[in-house]
mmCIF file of C-alpha atoms in Angstrom:
data_model
loop_
_atom_site.group_PDB
_atom_site.id
_atom_site.type_symbol
_atom_site.label_atom_id
_atom_site.label_comp_id
_atom_site.label_asym_id
_atom_site.label_seq_id
_atom_site.Cartn_x
_atom_site.Cartn_y
_atom_site.Cartn_z
ATOM 1 C CA UNK A 1 25.617 -20.615 20.619
ATOM 2 C CA UNK A 2 28.314 -20.016 23.198
ATOM 3 C CA UNK A 3 27.924 -21.540 26.649
ATOM 4 C CA UNK A 4 25.794 -19.239 28.793
ATOM 5 C CA UNK A 5 26.251 -18.278 32.423
ATOM 6 C CA UNK A 6 22.828 -17.130 33.678
ATOM 7 C CA UNK A 7 23.916 -15.364 36.846
ATOM 8 C CA UNK A 8 26.783 -13.254 37.933
ATOM 9 C CA UNK A 9 29.295 -15.640 39.500
ATOM 10 C CA UNK A 10 30.562 -18.058 37.015
ATOM 11 C CA UNK A 11 29.919 -21.732 36.527
ATOM 12 C CA UNK A 12 32.295 -21.554 33.551
ATOM 13 C CA UNK A 13 31.323 -25.140 32.725
ATOM 14 C CA UNK A 14 34.778 -25.902 34.109
ATOM 15 C CA UNK A 15 34.153 -26.023 37.830
ATOM 16 C CA UNK A 16 31.166 -27.606 39.547
ATOM 17 C CA UNK A 17 31.369 -26.211 43.066
ATOM 18 C CA UNK A 18 31.781 -22.436 42.727
ATOM 19 C CA UNK A 19 28.844 -21.687 44.980
ATOM 20 C CA UNK A 20 29.422 -24.268 47.677
ATOM 21 C CA UNK A 21 32.431 -22.931 49.538
ATOM 22 C CA UNK A 22 35.579 -20.928 49.164
ATOM 23 C CA UNK A 23 38.256 -23.153 47.670
ATOM 24 C CA UNK A 24 41.166 -24.105 49.901
ATOM 25 C CA UNK A 25 43.172 -25.072 46.824
ATOM 26 C CA UNK A 26 42.937 -22.548 43.971
ATOM 27 C CA UNK A 27 40.895 -23.774 41.027
ATOM 28 C CA UNK A 28 42.902 -21.512 38.740
ATOM 29 C CA UNK A 29 46.354 -19.945 39.078
ATOM 30 C CA UNK A 30 45.150 -16.424 38.312
ATOM 31 C CA UNK A 31 42.237 -14.154 37.460
ATOM 32 C CA UNK A 32 42.637 -11.305 34.962
ATOM 33 C CA UNK A 33 39.866 -8.699 34.769
ATOM 34 C CA UNK A 34 39.023 -6.285 31.943
ATOM 35 C CA UNK A 35 36.084 -3.918 31.940
ATOM 36 C CA UNK A 36 34.445 -0.812 33.350
ATOM 37 C CA UNK A 37 33.152 0.468 36.700
ATOM 38 C CA UNK A 38 31.249 -2.752 37.400
ATOM 39 C CA UNK A 39 34.563 -4.536 37.987
ATOM 40 C CA UNK A 40 37.076 -1.686 38.466
ATOM 41 C CA UNK A 41 38.980 -2.329 41.706
ATOM 42 C CA UNK A 42 40.692 1.053 41.886
ATOM 43 C CA UNK A 43 42.427 1.931 38.623
ATOM 44 C CA UNK A 44 40.502 5.190 38.239
ATOM 45 C CA UNK A 45 41.977 6.447 41.510
ATOM 46 C CA UNK A 46 45.179 6.954 39.512
ATOM 47 C CA UNK A 47 43.616 8.737 36.530
ATOM 48 C CA UNK A 48 42.611 12.348 35.898
ATOM 49 C CA UNK A 49 38.861 11.812 35.849
ATOM 50 C CA UNK A 50 35.747 12.703 37.787
ATOM 51 C CA UNK A 51 34.675 9.057 37.535
ATOM 52 C CA UNK A 52 36.138 8.044 40.877
ATOM 53 C CA UNK A 53 34.876 6.005 43.796
ATOM 54 C CA UNK A 54 37.416 7.011 46.449
ATOM 55 C CA UNK A 55 34.893 8.563 48.849
ATOM 56 C CA UNK A 56 31.972 7.374 50.961
ATOM 57 C CA UNK A 57 29.462 5.784 50.649
ATOM 58 C CA UNK A 58 31.662 3.773 48.251
ATOM 59 C CA UNK A 59 33.566 1.095 50.112
ATOM 60 C CA UNK A 60 31.668 1.403 53.394
ATOM 61 C CA UNK A 61 31.694 -2.381 53.804
ATOM 62 C CA UNK A 62 35.499 -2.481 53.749
ATOM 63 C CA UNK A 63 37.239 -1.978 57.112
ATOM 64 C CA UNK A 64 39.480 0.770 55.722
ATOM 65 C CA UNK A 65 36.706 2.461 53.740
ATOM 66 C CA UNK A 66 36.694 3.342 50.012
ATOM 67 C CA UNK A 67 38.931 1.237 47.787
ATOM 68 C CA UNK A 68 38.203 2.703 44.372
ATOM 69 C CA UNK A 69 35.464 0.140 43.706
ATOM 70 C CA UNK A 70 32.200 1.595 42.436
ATOM 71 C CA UNK A 71 30.237 -0.262 45.079
ATOM 72 C CA UNK A 72 29.788 -0.416 48.838
ATOM 73 C CA UNK A 73 31.627 -3.748 48.984
ATOM 74 C CA UNK A 74 32.921 -6.490 46.736
ATOM 75 C CA UNK A 75 32.492 -6.503 42.979
ATOM 76 C CA UNK A 76 31.449 -9.744 41.310
ATOM 77 C CA UNK A 77 35.087 -10.124 40.209
ATOM 78 C CA UNK A 78 36.032 -10.123 43.901
ATOM 79 C CA UNK A 79 33.476 -12.826 44.638
ATOM 80 C CA UNK A 80 34.784 -14.861 41.731
ATOM 81 C CA UNK A 81 38.334 -14.567 43.048
ATOM 82 C CA UNK A 82 37.159 -15.816 46.443
ATOM 83 C CA UNK A 83 35.438 -18.845 44.993
ATOM 84 C CA UNK A 84 38.456 -19.640 42.870
ATOM 85 C CA UNK A 85 40.514 -19.621 46.052
ATOM 86 C CA UNK A 86 42.471 -16.534 44.965
ATOM 87 C CA UNK A 87 43.119 -13.200 46.700
ATOM 88 C CA UNK A 88 41.327 -10.094 45.462
ATOM 89 C CA UNK A 89 42.802 -8.981 42.151
ATOM 90 C CA UNK A 90 44.711 -5.683 42.602
ATOM 91 C CA UNK A 91 44.326 -2.720 40.233
ATOM 92 C CA UNK A 92 47.174 -2.607 37.722
ATOM 93 C CA UNK A 93 47.772 1.135 38.147
ATOM 94 C CA UNK A 94 47.977 0.760 41.916
ATOM 95 C CA UNK A 95 51.009 -1.524 41.781
ATOM 96 C CA UNK A 96 54.648 -0.506 41.635
ATOM 97 C CA UNK A 97 56.914 -2.168 39.080
ATOM 98 C CA UNK A 98 58.326 -4.357 41.837
ATOM 99 C CA UNK A 99 54.836 -5.405 42.921
ATOM 100 C CA UNK A 100 53.812 -6.154 39.343
ATOM 101 C CA UNK A 101 56.834 -8.395 38.987
ATOM 102 C CA UNK A 102 55.762 -10.452 42.011
ATOM 103 C CA UNK A 103 52.012 -10.632 41.359
ATOM 104 C CA UNK A 104 51.068 -13.966 39.784
ATOM 105 C CA UNK A 105 47.481 -14.426 41.005
ATOM 106 C CA UNK A 106 46.073 -11.925 38.527
ATOM 107 C CA UNK A 107 45.563 -8.222 37.919
ATOM 108 C CA UNK A 108 42.638 -5.933 37.264
ATOM 109 C CA UNK A 109 42.828 -3.543 34.301
ATOM 110 C CA UNK A 110 39.190 -2.349 34.416
ATOM 111 C CA UNK A 111 38.402 1.349 34.426
ATOM 112 C CA UNK A 112 35.259 3.232 35.350
ATOM 113 C CA UNK A 113 33.588 4.987 32.357
ATOM 114 C CA UNK A 114 35.672 2.932 29.894
ATOM 115 C CA UNK A 115 34.221 1.317 26.795
ATOM 116 C CA UNK A 116 35.144 -0.812 23.844
ATOM 117 C CA UNK A 117 35.639 2.384 21.831
ATOM 118 C CA UNK A 118 38.450 4.760 22.724
ATOM 119 C CA UNK A 119 36.264 7.882 22.967
ATOM 120 C CA UNK A 120 33.496 6.398 25.085
ATOM 121 C CA UNK A 121 33.264 7.892 28.567
ATOM 122 C CA UNK A 122 36.042 10.405 27.963
ATOM 123 C CA UNK A 123 33.573 13.234 28.592
ATOM 124 C CA UNK A 124 34.273 12.847 32.329
ATOM 125 C CA UNK A 125 38.045 12.512 31.944
ATOM 126 C CA UNK A 126 40.621 9.816 31.335
ATOM 127 C CA UNK A 127 39.830 6.134 31.328
ATOM 128 C CA UNK A 128 41.444 2.925 30.147
ATOM 129 C CA UNK A 129 39.534 1.850 27.052
ATOM 130 C CA UNK A 130 39.627 -1.843 26.190
ATOM 131 C CA UNK A 131 42.635 -1.539 23.893
ATOM 132 C CA UNK A 132 44.655 0.270 26.575
ATOM 133 C CA UNK A 133 43.740 -2.431 29.096
ATOM 134 C CA UNK A 134 44.990 -5.069 26.659
ATOM 135 C CA UNK A 135 48.207 -3.112 26.165
ATOM 136 C CA UNK A 136 48.769 -3.142 29.925
ATOM 137 C CA UNK A 137 48.177 -6.898 29.964
ATOM 138 C CA UNK A 138 50.699 -7.245 27.143
ATOM 139 C CA UNK A 139 53.225 -5.396 29.308
ATOM 140 C CA UNK A 140 52.376 -7.794 32.131
ATOM 141 C CA UNK A 141 53.040 -10.809 29.919
ATOM 142 C CA UNK A 142 56.186 -9.421 28.323
ATOM 143 C CA UNK A 143 57.892 -7.684 31.243
ATOM 144 C CA UNK A 144 56.530 -8.785 34.631
ATOM 145 C CA UNK A 145 55.275 -12.368 34.550
ATOM 146 C CA UNK A 146 58.364 -13.954 32.905
ATOM 147 C CA UNK A 147 60.386 -13.232 36.061
ATOM 148 C CA UNK A 148 58.306 -15.870 37.862
ATOM 149 C CA UNK A 149 58.686 -18.743 35.390
ATOM 150 C CA UNK A 150 61.606 -20.847 34.209
ATOM 151 C CA UNK A 151 60.726 -20.627 30.531
ATOM 152 C CA UNK A 152 58.088 -19.575 28.013
ATOM 153 C CA UNK A 153 56.404 -22.978 28.134
ATOM 154 C CA UNK A 154 55.781 -22.667 31.878
ATOM 155 C CA UNK A 155 54.368 -19.194 31.376
ATOM 156 C CA UNK A 156 52.121 -20.410 28.562
ATOM 157 C CA UNK A 157 50.777 -23.219 30.757
ATOM 158 C CA UNK A 158 50.035 -20.748 33.529
ATOM 159 C CA UNK A 159 48.190 -18.380 31.193
ATOM 160 C CA UNK A 160 46.221 -21.204 29.585
ATOM 161 C CA UNK A 161 44.838 -22.191 32.994
ATOM 162 C CA UNK A 162 44.080 -18.639 34.149
ATOM 163 C CA UNK A 163 40.590 -17.115 33.936
ATOM 164 C CA UNK A 164 39.966 -13.971 31.889
ATOM 165 C CA UNK A 165 36.862 -11.911 32.673
ATOM 166 C CA UNK A 166 35.734 -9.302 30.147
ATOM 167 C CA UNK A 167 32.786 -7.064 31.097
ATOM 168 C CA UNK A 168 32.515 -3.945 28.961
ATOM 169 C CA UNK A 169 30.272 -2.076 26.542
ATOM 170 C CA UNK A 170 27.721 -0.281 28.699
ATOM 171 C CA UNK A 171 29.569 3.047 28.421
ATOM 172 C CA UNK A 172 29.641 2.798 24.636
ATOM 173 C CA UNK A 173 25.909 3.393 24.929
ATOM 174 C CA UNK A 174 25.435 5.425 28.126
ATOM 175 C CA UNK A 175 28.514 7.601 27.594
ATOM 176 C CA UNK A 176 28.596 7.704 23.793
ATOM 177 C CA UNK A 177 25.669 6.592 21.619
ATOM 178 C CA UNK A 178 23.003 7.989 23.950
ATOM 179 C CA UNK A 179 24.759 11.356 24.329
ATOM 180 C CA UNK A 180 24.199 12.976 20.905
ATOM 181 C CA UNK A 181 25.104 16.405 22.295
ATOM 182 C CA UNK A 182 28.678 15.246 22.828
ATOM 183 C CA UNK A 183 29.087 12.296 20.452
ATOM 184 C CA UNK A 184 28.014 11.949 16.819
ATOM 185 C CA UNK A 185 27.852 8.151 16.761
ATOM 186 C CA UNK A 186 24.040 8.034 16.808
ATOM 187 C CA UNK A 187 23.993 10.396 13.811
ATOM 188 C CA UNK A 188 26.526 8.345 11.876
ATOM 189 C CA UNK A 189 25.314 4.803 12.621
ATOM 190 C CA UNK A 190 22.041 2.978 13.019
ATOM 191 C CA UNK A 191 21.713 0.880 16.208
ATOM 192 C CA UNK A 192 22.520 -2.254 14.212
ATOM 193 C CA UNK A 193 25.567 -0.673 12.586
ATOM 194 C CA UNK A 194 26.839 0.589 15.940
ATOM 195 C CA UNK A 195 26.457 -2.805 17.599
ATOM 196 C CA UNK A 196 28.367 -4.311 14.674
ATOM 197 C CA UNK A 197 31.241 -1.887 15.225
ATOM 198 C CA UNK A 198 31.395 -2.758 18.928
ATOM 199 C CA UNK A 199 31.280 -6.503 18.328
ATOM 200 C CA UNK A 200 33.986 -6.314 15.675
ATOM 201 C CA UNK A 201 36.292 -4.348 17.967
ATOM 202 C CA UNK A 202 35.569 -6.601 20.932
ATOM 203 C CA UNK A 203 36.298 -9.664 18.804
ATOM 204 C CA UNK A 204 39.653 -8.184 17.825
ATOM 205 C CA UNK A 205 40.425 -7.517 21.495
ATOM 206 C CA UNK A 206 39.604 -11.090 22.485
ATOM 207 C CA UNK A 207 41.775 -12.396 19.656
ATOM 208 C CA UNK A 208 44.623 -10.202 20.893
ATOM 209 C CA UNK A 209 44.265 -11.639 24.405
ATOM 210 C CA UNK A 210 44.319 -15.135 22.922
ATOM 211 C CA UNK A 211 47.560 -14.326 21.083
ATOM 212 C CA UNK A 212 49.037 -13.229 24.401
ATOM 213 C CA UNK A 213 48.214 -16.599 25.955
ATOM 214 C CA UNK A 214 44.648 -16.341 27.297
ATOM 215 C CA UNK A 215 42.497 -19.431 26.753
ATOM 216 C CA UNK A 216 39.632 -19.428 29.279
ATOM 217 C CA UNK A 217 37.278 -16.472 28.878
ATOM 218 C CA UNK A 218 34.075 -15.290 30.511
ATOM 219 C CA UNK A 219 32.589 -12.486 28.410
ATOM 220 C CA UNK A 220 29.576 -10.598 29.741
ATOM 221 C CA UNK A 221 26.857 -9.060 27.655
ATOM 222 C CA UNK A 222 25.671 -5.503 28.343
ATOM 223 C CA UNK A 223 23.355 -4.941 31.299
ATOM 224 C CA UNK A 224 19.739 -3.828 30.880
ATOM 225 C CA UNK A 225 20.579 -0.118 30.835
ATOM 226 C CA UNK A 226 16.904 0.848 30.691
ATOM 227 C CA UNK A 227 16.422 -0.635 34.168
ATOM 228 C CA UNK A 228 19.097 1.305 36.025
ATOM 229 C CA UNK A 229 18.061 4.195 38.319
ATOM 230 C CA UNK A 230 19.448 6.966 36.095
ATOM 231 C CA UNK A 231 17.391 5.730 33.146
ATOM 232 C CA UNK A 232 14.198 5.667 35.196
ATOM 233 C CA UNK A 233 14.924 9.103 36.624
ATOM 234 C CA UNK A 234 15.463 10.589 33.155
ATOM 235 C CA UNK A 235 11.954 9.464 32.174
ATOM 236 C CA UNK A 236 10.376 10.314 35.547
ATOM 237 C CA UNK A 237 9.601 6.652 36.187
ATOM 238 C CA UNK A 238 9.535 5.001 39.591
ATOM 239 C CA UNK A 239 9.257 1.412 38.385
ATOM 240 C CA UNK A 240 9.714 -0.783 35.339
ATOM 241 C CA UNK A 241 12.337 -0.108 32.670
ATOM 242 C CA UNK A 242 12.934 2.229 29.736
ATOM 243 C CA UNK A 243 12.435 -0.481 27.170
ATOM 244 C CA UNK A 244 13.663 1.430 24.117
ATOM 245 C CA UNK A 245 17.093 1.696 25.767
ATOM 246 C CA UNK A 246 16.999 -2.003 26.599
ATOM 247 C CA UNK A 247 16.152 -2.758 22.974
ATOM 248 C CA UNK A 248 19.171 -0.739 21.880
ATOM 249 C CA UNK A 249 21.685 -2.895 23.780
ATOM 250 C CA UNK A 250 19.705 -6.051 22.976
ATOM 251 C CA UNK A 251 20.865 -5.743 19.384
ATOM 252 C CA UNK A 252 24.464 -6.033 20.593
ATOM 253 C CA UNK A 253 23.588 -8.790 23.044
ATOM 254 C CA UNK A 254 21.888 -10.844 20.345
ATOM 255 C CA UNK A 255 25.045 -10.769 18.233
ATOM 256 C CA UNK A 256 27.481 -11.583 21.045
ATOM 257 C CA UNK A 257 26.771 -15.351 21.396
ATOM 258 C CA UNK A 258 27.411 -16.026 17.712
ATOM 259 C CA UNK A 259 30.638 -14.055 17.849
ATOM 260 C CA UNK A 260 31.839 -16.055 20.856
ATOM 261 C CA UNK A 261 30.839 -19.283 19.106
ATOM 262 C CA UNK A 262 32.990 -18.267 16.118
ATOM 263 C CA UNK A 263 35.945 -17.677 18.422
ATOM 264 C CA UNK A 264 35.411 -21.009 20.176
ATOM 265 C CA UNK A 265 35.522 -22.709 16.793
ATOM 266 C CA UNK A 266 38.460 -20.810 15.333
ATOM 267 C CA UNK A 267 40.846 -20.397 18.283
ATOM 268 C CA UNK A 268 42.377 -23.759 19.185
ATOM 269 C CA UNK A 269 42.116 -24.692 22.854
ATOM 270 C CA UNK A 270 39.925 -21.734 23.767
ATOM 271 C CA UNK A 271 36.815 -21.710 25.951
ATOM 272 C CA UNK A 272 34.434 -18.766 25.750
ATOM 273 C CA UNK A 273 31.557 -18.582 28.227
ATOM 274 C CA UNK A 274 28.803 -15.981 27.940
ATOM 275 C CA UNK A 275 27.849 -14.155 31.137
ATOM 276 C CA UNK A 276 24.251 -12.919 31.125
ATOM 277 C CA UNK A 277 24.463 -9.608 32.940
ATOM 278 C CA UNK A 278 21.461 -8.299 30.991
ATOM 279 C CA UNK A 279 19.212 -11.089 32.245
ATOM 280 C CA UNK A 280 20.352 -10.618 35.834
ATOM 281 C CA UNK A 281 19.693 -6.870 35.926
ATOM 282 C CA UNK A 282 16.355 -7.198 34.154
ATOM 283 C CA UNK A 283 15.236 -9.965 36.486
ATOM 284 C CA UNK A 284 16.405 -7.981 39.517
ATOM 285 C CA UNK A 285 14.261 -5.056 38.366
ATOM 286 C CA UNK A 286 11.184 -7.152 37.661
ATOM 287 C CA UNK A 287 11.332 -9.538 40.634
ATOM 288 C CA UNK A 288 13.504 -7.947 43.347
ATOM 289 C CA UNK A 289 11.948 -10.147 46.059
ATOM 290 C CA UNK A 290 13.894 -13.099 44.643
ATOM 291 C CA UNK A 291 17.128 -11.417 45.696
ATOM 292 C CA UNK A 292 16.088 -10.388 49.202
#
């Protein structure tokens, strides 16, 4: 089994005081974020898509208003950056080439509606699927970051100490497998076969990031999609969860720890930590009083 992080902000098994106070000295040189709307910090503002968060009530907790985040305030990636002692990670598409060349505390490549699979979420317009996000990180490593380091060894050391957050997969179900009118994946593959396809492609993506220099990973499982408001509304429920949808993503989630364990064992110097987003969302639905 891979190490498991039971809540949203990350113990990582590397740092013992994440929750105590904001760090005055950064615990890591940089934070790199890959994923979907849960961690998108504004990339979709620069894409031709209806999946945008550049209007109220999004961003109402920020002094200047909407930021492109699909939330009223900080994403959990923002909170993680704070506790690492780093500034908020800017969206890759929101930076000029000059800014990208000077940014060494991390970048955010996440994109609302994006999935592991290229076609997922495209029904609402463009997004940056996982492979495209990795390609942008490759450009960062090859063209922008080297300007800040004396040699390749220095750059490699920097990357090996940076934190890489990967949170993706929910749209491969909500905006692909569970939309048979628009996608044929549920006709072509059983739930087990589909989860296998996702895990195989995610594994390849993580291996590609490793080849580019990443060593410390936090990989989140898929949230309890049967507990989100849209799922309840579709079944005319006011409480509880749509358990058959939860069971669907549970097949993927059950396979993820073993896959991360394989990577831990096969990729020298790597650390893969499992983030339990499913458990958090399910627990929030069942016992909301625990969270205020």
